[in-house]
mmCIF file of C-alpha atoms in Angstrom:
data_model
loop_
_atom_site.group_PDB
_atom_site.id
_atom_site.type_symbol
_atom_site.label_atom_id
_atom_site.label_comp_id
_atom_site.label_asym_id
_atom_site.label_seq_id
_atom_site.Cartn_x
_atom_site.Cartn_y
_atom_site.Cartn_z
ATOM 1 C CA MET A 1 -38.884 168.193 239.224
ATOM 2 C CA VAL A 2 -36.985 166.087 236.707
ATOM 3 C CA ALA A 3 -39.619 163.365 237.049
ATOM 4 C CA ALA A 4 -42.377 165.905 236.399
ATOM 5 C CA GLY A 5 -40.575 167.103 233.293
ATOM 6 C CA LEU A 6 -40.209 163.554 232.001
ATOM 7 C CA LEU A 7 -43.895 162.908 232.667
ATOM 8 C CA ALA A 8 -44.893 166.027 230.730
ATOM 9 C CA LEU A 9 -42.649 165.024 227.817
ATOM 10 C CA THR A 10 -44.152 161.532 227.805
ATOM 11 C CA ALA A 11 -47.676 162.932 227.792
ATOM 12 C CA THR A 12 -46.809 165.081 224.777
ATOM 13 C CA THR A 13 -45.122 162.277 222.900
ATOM 14 C CA VAL A 14 -47.810 159.619 223.226
ATOM 15 C CA THR A 15 -50.696 161.688 221.901
ATOM 16 C CA ALA A 16 -49.940 160.694 218.286
ATOM 17 C CA GLY A 17 -52.747 158.208 218.022
ATOM 18 C CA CYS A 18 -56.478 157.657 217.967
ATOM 19 C CA ARG A 19 -58.848 155.019 219.211
ATOM 20 C CA ALA A 20 -62.478 154.259 218.526
ATOM 21 C CA VAL A 21 -65.109 155.332 221.039
ATOM 22 C CA SER A 22 -68.086 153.003 221.486
ATOM 23 C CA VAL A 23 -71.679 154.098 221.886
ATOM 24 C CA ASP A 24 -73.694 152.578 224.712
ATOM 25 C CA PRO A 25 -77.454 151.804 224.451
ATOM 26 C CA ALA A 26 -78.298 154.969 226.384
ATOM 27 C CA GLY A 27 -76.939 157.074 223.565
ATOM 28 C CA GLY A 28 -73.650 158.246 225.067
ATOM 29 C CA ALA A 29 -70.139 157.233 224.227
ATOM 30 C CA ALA A 30 -68.454 154.695 226.459
ATOM 31 C CA ALA A 31 -65.652 156.321 228.385
ATOM 32 C CA GLY A 32 -62.187 155.607 227.089
ATOM 33 C CA PRO A 33 -58.803 156.271 228.672
ATOM 34 C CA GLY A 34 -58.923 159.498 230.580
ATOM 35 C CA GLY A 35 -62.699 159.364 230.911
ATOM 36 C CA LEU A 36 -63.373 160.552 227.370
ATOM 37 C CA GLY A 37 -66.869 160.030 226.041
ATOM 38 C CA GLY A 38 -69.902 161.528 224.341
ATOM 39 C CA LEU A 39 -70.661 161.778 220.644
ATOM 40 C CA SER A 40 -71.063 165.017 218.736
ATOM 41 C CA ARG A 41 -73.555 163.402 216.320
ATOM 42 C CA SER A 42 -76.778 161.425 216.693
ATOM 43 C CA GLN A 43 -76.189 157.831 217.669
ATOM 44 C CA GLY A 44 -78.954 156.539 215.456
ATOM 45 C CA GLU A 45 -77.799 158.313 212.291
ATOM 46 C CA GLN A 46 -76.358 156.090 209.568
ATOM 47 C CA GLY A 47 -75.691 153.004 211.626
ATOM 48 C CA ASP A 48 -74.471 150.987 208.659
ATOM 49 C CA ALA A 49 -71.570 148.543 208.756
ATOM 50 C CA GLU A 50 -69.829 146.556 206.077
ATOM 51 C CA GLY A 51 -70.642 142.901 206.558
ATOM 52 C CA ALA A 52 -67.116 141.914 205.637
ATOM 53 C CA GLY A 53 -65.388 144.103 208.183
ATOM 54 C CA THR A 54 -61.795 143.501 209.238
ATOM 55 C CA ALA A 55 -60.232 143.440 212.667
ATOM 56 C CA GLU A 56 -56.824 145.089 212.752
ATOM 57 C CA THR A 57 -54.045 143.394 214.655
ATOM 58 C CA SER A 58 -50.471 144.378 215.376
ATOM 59 C CA ASP A 59 -47.395 142.217 215.700
ATOM 60 C CA ALA A 60 -44.365 142.809 217.860
ATOM 61 C CA SER A 61 -42.595 144.808 215.147
ATOM 62 C CA GLY A 62 -45.494 147.220 214.814
ATOM 63 C CA THR A 63 -46.649 146.069 211.391
ATOM 64 C CA SER A 64 -50.322 145.357 211.005
ATOM 65 C CA GLY A 65 -52.316 142.546 209.518
ATOM 66 C CA THR A 66 -55.991 141.796 209.133
ATOM 67 C CA ALA A 67 -58.231 139.123 210.515
ATOM 68 C CA ASP A 68 -61.449 138.595 208.624
ATOM 69 C CA THR A 69 -64.576 138.747 210.729
ATOM 70 C CA ALA A 70 -68.160 137.711 210.162
ATOM 71 C CA GLY A 71 -69.735 138.715 206.896
ATOM 72 C CA ALA A 72 -67.330 137.302 204.323
ATOM 73 C CA ALA A 73 -68.798 133.799 204.217
ATOM 74 C CA ALA A 74 -71.009 134.575 201.251
ATOM 75 C CA GLY A 75 -67.989 135.098 199.034
ATOM 76 C CA GLY A 76 -67.773 138.858 198.533
ATOM 77 C CA ARG A 77 -68.198 142.103 200.434
ATOM 78 C CA SER A 78 -71.626 142.640 201.964
ATOM 79 C CA ALA A 79 -73.506 145.883 201.896
ATOM 80 C CA ALA A 80 -74.824 147.583 204.986
ATOM 81 C CA GLY A 81 -77.660 145.940 206.832
ATOM 82 C CA ARG A 82 -79.137 149.289 207.757
ATOM 83 C CA ASP A 83 -80.686 151.265 204.915
ATOM 84 C CA GLY A 84 -79.288 154.607 206.050
ATOM 85 C CA GLY A 85 -76.032 154.334 204.089
ATOM 86 C CA GLY A 86 -73.725 151.801 202.503
ATOM 87 C CA SER A 87 -70.675 151.130 200.381
ATOM 88 C CA PRO A 88 -70.512 150.018 196.756
ATOM 89 C CA SER A 89 -70.879 146.252 196.608
ATOM 90 C CA ARG A 90 -72.090 143.533 194.273
ATOM 91 C CA THR A 91 -73.655 141.692 197.227
ATOM 92 C CA ASP A 92 -76.632 143.095 199.088
ATOM 93 C CA SER A 93 -77.180 141.938 202.649
ATOM 94 C CA ALA A 94 -80.356 141.315 204.552
ATOM 95 C CA GLY A 95 -80.612 141.931 208.238
ATOM 96 C CA PRO A 96 -82.192 144.135 210.866
ATOM 97 C CA GLU A 97 -81.435 147.811 210.633
ATOM 98 C CA GLY A 98 -78.304 148.734 212.510
ATOM 99 C CA GLY A 99 -76.803 145.289 211.912
ATOM 100 C CA SER A 100 -75.206 143.485 209.012
ATOM 101 C CA GLY A 101 -75.270 140.101 207.445
ATOM 102 C CA SER A 102 -74.041 138.211 204.449
ATOM 103 C CA GLY A 103 -76.204 137.265 201.534
ATOM 104 C CA ALA A 104 -75.893 135.817 198.076
ATOM 105 C CA ALA A 105 -75.615 138.227 195.183
ATOM 106 C CA HIS A 106 -78.974 139.276 193.827
ATOM 107 C CA PRO A 107 -79.767 137.203 190.721
ATOM 108 C CA THR A 108 -80.310 140.358 188.714
ATOM 109 C CA ALA A 109 -77.240 142.207 189.960
ATOM 110 C CA PRO A 110 -76.157 144.578 187.175
ATOM 111 C CA ASP A 111 -72.994 144.173 185.194
ATOM 112 C CA ARG A 112 -70.904 147.368 185.197
ATOM 113 C CA ARG A 113 -69.745 146.675 181.643
ATOM 114 C CA SER A 114 -73.185 146.211 180.116
ATOM 115 C CA GLY A 115 -74.999 148.836 182.205
ATOM 116 C CA TYR A 116 -78.026 148.392 184.419
ATOM 117 C CA ALA A 117 -81.199 146.786 183.112
ATOM 118 C CA PRO A 118 -84.436 147.032 185.137
ATOM 119 C CA ALA A 119 -85.036 143.874 187.126
ATOM 120 C CA PRO A 120 -88.199 141.983 186.126
ATOM 121 C CA GLY A 121 -90.469 140.267 188.602
ATOM 122 C CA PRO A 122 -92.158 141.432 191.809
ATOM 123 C CA VAL A 123 -91.861 144.937 193.186
ATOM 124 C CA PRO A 124 -89.560 145.544 196.191
ATOM 125 C CA ALA A 125 -91.083 144.948 199.617
ATOM 126 C CA PRO A 126 -90.103 145.849 203.201
ATOM 127 C CA GLY A 127 -87.408 143.480 204.431
ATOM 128 C CA ALA A 128 -86.241 142.719 200.886
ATOM 129 C CA HIS A 129 -82.691 143.231 199.704
ATOM 130 C CA GLY A 130 -80.963 143.427 196.355
ATOM 131 C CA VAL A 131 -80.559 145.575 193.289
ATOM 132 C CA LEU A 132 -84.297 146.197 192.939
ATOM 133 C CA VAL A 133 -84.278 147.873 196.360
ATOM 134 C CA ARG A 134 -81.290 149.937 195.242
ATOM 135 C CA GLU A 135 -83.331 151.072 192.249
ATOM 136 C CA LEU A 136 -86.217 152.018 194.555
ATOM 137 C CA GLN A 137 -83.869 153.994 196.814
ATOM 138 C CA ALA A 138 -82.145 155.727 193.881
ATOM 139 C CA ARG A 139 -85.488 156.807 192.435
ATOM 140 C CA LEU A 140 -86.621 158.109 195.825
ATOM 141 C CA ALA A 141 -83.302 159.973 196.134
ATOM 142 C CA GLU A 142 -83.947 161.658 192.778
ATOM 143 C CA LEU A 143 -87.151 163.070 194.298
ATOM 144 C CA LYS A 144 -85.235 164.197 197.446
ATOM 145 C CA LEU A 145 -87.126 161.684 199.591
ATOM 146 C CA PHE A 146 -84.154 159.429 200.440
ATOM 147 C CA ASP A 147 -81.068 161.350 201.544
ATOM 148 C CA HIS A 148 -78.537 158.502 201.652
ATOM 149 C CA GLY A 149 -76.789 156.409 199.061
ATOM 150 C CA PRO A 150 -78.628 153.208 198.099
ATOM 151 C CA THR A 151 -77.830 150.222 200.325
ATOM 152 C CA GLY A 152 -80.018 147.504 198.848
ATOM 153 C CA TYR A 153 -81.864 146.896 202.135
ATOM 154 C CA TYR A 154 -85.543 147.858 202.567
ATOM 155 C CA GLY A 155 -85.746 148.984 206.180
ATOM 156 C CA SER A 156 -87.603 151.653 208.131
ATOM 157 C CA VAL A 157 -85.794 154.576 206.486
ATOM 158 C CA THR A 158 -86.786 153.332 203.040
ATOM 159 C CA ALA A 159 -90.353 152.617 204.183
ATOM 160 C CA ALA A 160 -90.683 156.177 205.499
ATOM 161 C CA ALA A 161 -89.454 157.557 202.179
ATOM 162 C CA VAL A 162 -91.953 155.376 200.290
ATOM 163 C CA ALA A 163 -94.777 156.590 202.569
ATOM 164 C CA SER A 164 -93.796 160.197 201.830
ATOM 165 C CA PHE A 165 -93.942 159.500 198.106
ATOM 166 C CA GLN A 166 -97.314 157.813 198.493
ATOM 167 C CA GLY A 167 -98.714 160.800 200.377
ATOM 168 C CA ARG A 168 -97.412 163.158 197.710
ATOM 169 C CA SER A 169 -98.971 160.992 194.978
ATOM 170 C CA GLY A 170 -102.393 160.534 196.550
ATOM 171 C CA LEU A 171 -101.802 156.868 197.369
ATOM 172 C CA PRO A 172 -102.357 155.115 200.722
ATOM 173 C CA ARG A 173 -99.385 155.816 202.992
ATOM 174 C CA THR A 174 -98.424 152.226 203.801
ATOM 175 C CA GLY A 175 -94.646 152.395 203.370
ATOM 176 C CA GLY A 176 -94.866 149.269 201.250
ATOM 177 C CA THR A 177 -94.246 149.340 197.520
ATOM 178 C CA ASP A 178 -97.275 147.862 195.801
ATOM 179 C CA SER A 179 -97.714 147.794 192.019
ATOM 180 C CA ALA A 180 -99.454 151.186 191.904
ATOM 181 C CA THR A 181 -96.688 152.838 193.961
ATOM 182 C CA TRP A 182 -93.905 151.238 191.916
ATOM 183 C CA ARG A 183 -95.538 152.259 188.638
ATOM 184 C CA ALA A 184 -96.087 155.845 189.819
ATOM 185 C CA LEU A 185 -92.508 156.126 191.057
ATOM 186 C CA ARG A 186 -91.030 154.830 187.814
ATOM 187 C CA ASP A 187 -93.241 157.185 185.781
ATOM 188 C CA ARG A 188 -91.905 160.192 187.715
ATOM 189 C CA THR A 189 -88.197 159.334 187.734
ATOM 190 C CA ARG A 190 -85.350 158.389 185.405
ATOM 191 C CA GLN A 191 -83.670 155.008 185.172
ATOM 192 C CA PRO A 192 -80.748 155.163 187.636
ATOM 193 C CA THR A 193 -77.192 154.782 186.397
ATOM 194 C CA TRP A 194 -74.596 152.417 187.839
ATOM 195 C CA THR A 195 -73.055 155.262 189.857
ATOM 196 C CA GLN A 196 -76.450 156.174 191.284
ATOM 197 C CA LEU A 197 -77.055 152.548 192.301
ATOM 198 C CA TYR A 198 -73.548 152.071 193.739
ATOM 199 C CA PRO A 199 -72.359 155.550 194.829
ATOM 200 C CA PRO A 200 -68.798 155.975 196.120
ATOM 201 C CA THR A 201 -70.007 157.437 199.430
ATOM 202 C CA SER A 202 -73.058 156.951 201.660
ATOM 203 C CA ARG A 203 -74.037 160.574 201.236
ATOM 204 C CA PRO A 204 -73.388 163.002 198.374
ATOM 205 C CA VAL A 205 -69.995 164.691 198.619
ATOM 206 C CA ALA A 206 -70.450 168.216 199.947
ATOM 207 C CA ALA A 207 -69.663 171.277 197.850
ATOM 208 C CA PRO A 208 -65.925 171.842 198.282
ATOM 209 C CA ASP A 209 -64.630 174.556 200.539
ATOM 210 C CA PRO A 210 -63.063 177.366 198.440
ATOM 211 C CA ARG A 211 -59.672 176.432 199.917
ATOM 212 C CA CYS A 212 -59.963 173.035 198.198
ATOM 213 C CA LEU A 213 -60.163 174.377 194.652
ATOM 214 C CA THR A 214 -56.449 174.782 193.925
ATOM 215 C CA GLY A 215 -53.533 172.407 194.290
ATOM 216 C CA ARG A 216 -53.498 168.988 195.952
ATOM 217 C CA VAL A 217 -55.992 168.864 198.835
ATOM 218 C CA LEU A 218 -57.690 166.364 201.121
ATOM 219 C CA CYS A 219 -61.065 168.133 201.335
ATOM 220 C CA ILE A 220 -62.877 166.797 204.425
ATOM 221 C CA SER A 221 -66.488 167.788 205.112
ATOM 222 C CA LYS A 222 -68.075 167.261 208.526
ATOM 223 C CA SER A 223 -71.534 168.031 207.148
ATOM 224 C CA SER A 224 -71.505 165.175 204.621
ATOM 225 C CA ASP A 225 -69.060 162.838 206.443
ATOM 226 C CA THR A 226 -66.952 162.586 203.292
ATOM 227 C CA LEU A 227 -63.366 163.028 202.207
ATOM 228 C CA ALA A 228 -62.682 164.147 198.647
ATOM 229 C CA TRP A 229 -59.148 163.902 197.263
ATOM 230 C CA MET A 230 -58.926 166.878 194.907
ATOM 231 C CA ILE A 231 -56.307 168.137 192.493
ATOM 232 C CA ASP A 232 -56.824 171.624 191.012
ATOM 233 C CA GLY A 233 -60.528 171.541 191.813
ATOM 234 C CA ARG A 234 -61.208 168.094 190.343
ATOM 235 C CA VAL A 235 -62.385 165.216 192.578
ATOM 236 C CA ILE A 236 -60.063 162.232 192.060
ATOM 237 C CA SER A 237 -61.667 159.953 194.662
ATOM 238 C CA ALA A 238 -64.146 160.184 197.538
ATOM 239 C CA MET A 239 -64.852 158.091 200.627
ATOM 240 C CA ASP A 240 -66.929 157.958 203.819
ATOM 241 C CA VAL A 241 -65.280 159.273 206.993
ATOM 242 C CA ARG A 242 -66.164 159.781 210.649
ATOM 243 C CA PHE A 243 -64.699 162.135 213.211
ATOM 244 C CA GLY A 244 -63.849 162.626 216.864
ATOM 245 C CA ALA A 245 -66.313 162.423 219.748
ATOM 246 C CA GLN A 246 -67.705 165.432 221.597
ATOM 247 C CA TYR A 247 -64.776 165.825 223.975
ATOM 248 C CA THR A 248 -62.093 164.870 221.445
ATOM 249 C CA PRO A 249 -63.225 166.730 218.322
ATOM 250 C CA THR A 250 -61.415 166.664 215.019
ATOM 251 C CA ARG A 251 -59.834 170.069 214.565
ATOM 252 C CA GLU A 252 -61.147 172.265 211.759
ATOM 253 C CA GLY A 253 -59.020 174.465 209.532
ATOM 254 C CA ALA A 254 -56.295 174.274 206.904
ATOM 255 C CA PHE A 255 -53.322 171.981 207.535
ATOM 256 C CA ARG A 256 -50.619 170.054 205.702
ATOM 257 C CA ILE A 257 -49.628 166.404 205.791
ATOM 258 C CA THR A 258 -46.640 166.301 208.128
ATOM 259 C CA PHE A 259 -45.759 162.612 207.843
ATOM 260 C CA LYS A 260 -47.139 159.275 206.670
ATOM 261 C CA SER A 261 -46.973 155.884 208.378
ATOM 262 C CA ARG A 262 -48.197 152.787 206.529
ATOM 263 C CA HIS A 263 -48.207 150.443 209.565
ATOM 264 C CA HIS A 264 -48.707 152.973 212.330
ATOM 265 C CA VAL A 265 -49.627 151.875 215.852
ATOM 266 C CA SER A 266 -50.946 154.460 218.293
ATOM 267 C CA THR A 267 -48.443 155.125 221.073
ATOM 268 C CA LEU A 268 -51.273 156.302 223.309
ATOM 269 C CA TYR A 269 -53.891 153.569 222.786
ATOM 270 C CA ARG A 270 -51.727 150.752 221.346
ATOM 271 C CA THR A 271 -54.159 150.289 218.473
ATOM 272 C CA ALA A 272 -53.386 149.984 214.782
ATOM 273 C CA MET A 273 -53.797 153.023 212.523
ATOM 274 C CA PRO A 274 -52.997 151.685 209.037
ATOM 275 C CA TYR A 275 -52.319 154.164 206.224
ATOM 276 C CA ALA A 276 -51.965 157.034 208.698
ATOM 277 C CA MET A 277 -51.456 160.511 207.238
ATOM 278 C CA PHE A 278 -50.877 163.014 210.057
ATOM 279 C CA PHE A 279 -51.990 166.604 209.584
ATOM 280 C CA SER A 280 -52.430 168.233 213.020
ATOM 281 C CA GLY A 281 -50.340 166.954 215.902
ATOM 282 C CA GLY A 282 -51.609 163.464 216.725
ATOM 283 C CA GLN A 283 -54.633 163.732 214.432
ATOM 284 C CA ALA A 284 -54.442 161.776 211.197
ATOM 285 C CA VAL A 285 -56.507 160.391 208.371
ATOM 286 C CA HIS A 286 -56.312 156.585 208.631
ATOM 287 C CA TYR A 287 -58.145 153.303 208.058
ATOM 288 C CA SER A 288 -60.375 152.160 210.932
ATOM 289 C CA ALA A 289 -61.433 148.527 211.300
ATOM 290 C CA ASP A 290 -63.964 149.655 213.919
ATOM 291 C CA PHE A 291 -65.571 152.072 211.434
ATOM 292 C CA ALA A 292 -65.670 149.321 208.805
ATOM 293 C CA ALA A 293 -67.363 146.948 211.237
ATOM 294 C CA ARG A 294 -69.751 149.225 213.157
ATOM 295 C CA GLY A 295 -70.242 152.327 211.037
ATOM 296 C CA TYR A 296 -71.380 155.480 212.800
ATOM 297 C CA HIS A 297 -72.146 153.737 216.099
ATOM 298 C CA GLY A 298 -68.748 154.951 217.244
ATOM 299 C CA ALA A 299 -66.296 157.812 216.850
ATOM 300 C CA SER A 300 -62.564 158.458 216.969
ATOM 301 C CA HIS A 301 -60.489 160.325 219.527
ATOM 302 C CA GLY A 302 -59.907 163.099 216.998
ATOM 303 C CA CYS A 303 -58.648 161.335 213.896
ATOM 304 C CA VAL A 304 -60.461 161.154 210.578
ATOM 305 C CA ASN A 305 -61.472 157.492 210.174
ATOM 306 C CA VAL A 306 -61.899 155.866 206.750
ATOM 307 C CA ARG A 307 -63.749 152.534 206.466
ATOM 308 C CA ASP A 308 -62.891 151.546 202.883
ATOM 309 C CA ARG A 309 -59.464 149.924 203.082
ATOM 310 C CA THR A 310 -58.989 149.734 199.314
ATOM 311 C CA LYS A 311 -59.711 153.415 198.832
ATOM 312 C CA ILE A 312 -57.450 154.654 201.598
ATOM 313 C CA ALA A 313 -54.636 152.381 200.405
ATOM 314 C CA ALA A 314 -54.840 154.029 196.984
ATOM 315 C CA LEU A 315 -55.077 157.471 198.599
ATOM 316 C CA PHE A 316 -52.061 156.771 200.807
ATOM 317 C CA ALA A 317 -50.031 155.920 197.695
ATOM 318 C CA GLU A 318 -50.940 159.224 196.027
ATOM 319 C CA VAL A 319 -50.756 161.728 198.876
ATOM 320 C CA ARG A 320 -47.394 163.369 199.545
ATOM 321 C CA THR A 321 -45.949 165.001 202.630
ATOM 322 C CA GLY A 322 -46.813 168.680 202.330
ATOM 323 C CA ASP A 323 -50.149 168.180 200.573
ATOM 324 C CA ARG A 324 -52.887 170.308 202.081
ATOM 325 C CA VAL A 325 -55.765 169.154 204.309
ATOM 326 C CA VAL A 326 -58.908 171.230 204.771
ATOM 327 C CA VAL A 327 -61.416 170.166 207.454
ATOM 328 C CA TYR A 328 -64.642 172.171 207.395
ATOM 329 C CA LYS A 329 -68.337 171.979 208.380
#
C-alpha cells in the first residue's frame, strides 16, 4: 500500500513536462510514452520549418544549450521551405515544400531603414525564392487568395493562389506568373509594406478574446496558432505557436502563470523546455527546438510550443508570475 502511494505521488510529480510528438507518413502521430499519439490538426497544414533550427541539449546540472543544425551555413536564418507559412528573415530559402534549405540573401532584399522598393527584372516563377516572391504572396494575401504570411518560396500553395487570381481576372489558369498576370496583380493591389513582406507570425493574429483586453495577458489562439502578449488591450509582441496532440490537448480557459523556469528540463520526458512559463499543472508556454526545426509536422504533449527563440526569450523576461493566460479557439 505504501508502494502504491509512492507510485501515485511519483506519477503526479513527473507530469510537469512536455515532449514533441512526431507525425508518421500515414498521417497519424507516432506513439510516445504511454502510447500517446494522433494529431488534432491536419498533418499537411503549414509544414514550414526554419532552416536554421536548433537542437536543444541538457547538461548534468539541468541547464540547456543549443547545437546548431543544418540550415545556418548560408550565414543567416533561413525562411521556410514550404510556402504555407514562415518567419521573418532576410534570407529566403529554396527547397521542396515541406522541407527547408539554406540560400543566399536575395540580391534585392529590402532594407528595413530605407523601406521596400519593387524589385526589377523577371517576374516570379514557380520554384523561385526571394523578396519578389514575398511581394507576390503579399499582393495575393491582400486579395484574400493567400491565407498565410509570405515565405519567399513559390510552391504549390502559391501556384494555386495565382491560378485563382488568373481565373478571377480572365487569364489562363496556369499557376505561373507571366507578365500579364504580374501586371494585372500589381494594378489591383497596393505596394506591400515591410511588415506585410516580413510578418511577425505565419498567420494573422486572431481577434483577441474579450478576457485579453485588460491587464497583462498571454492571449493564445488555437484558431490562428498565435500567441499575443498584450497589456491593457495593446499587442506588445506576437509569435507562432503549436499545441498538444489529439490525446494530450492543450487545456482551454483562463489561467495564471504559476512559475517560470529558464532552463527547465521535463521530469517526465527528460527533454529541455527552455523559457518555460507554467500556467496549468504541467502545461507551459516554452521554446521548442522540434517546432523550430519541423514546424507543424509535430505537436506537443499539451504545452504551448514557441519556435522563435529570440521572441520567447524577450517574452520570458517580461512576463511575471501571476500574469494571466487565456487559451481559446
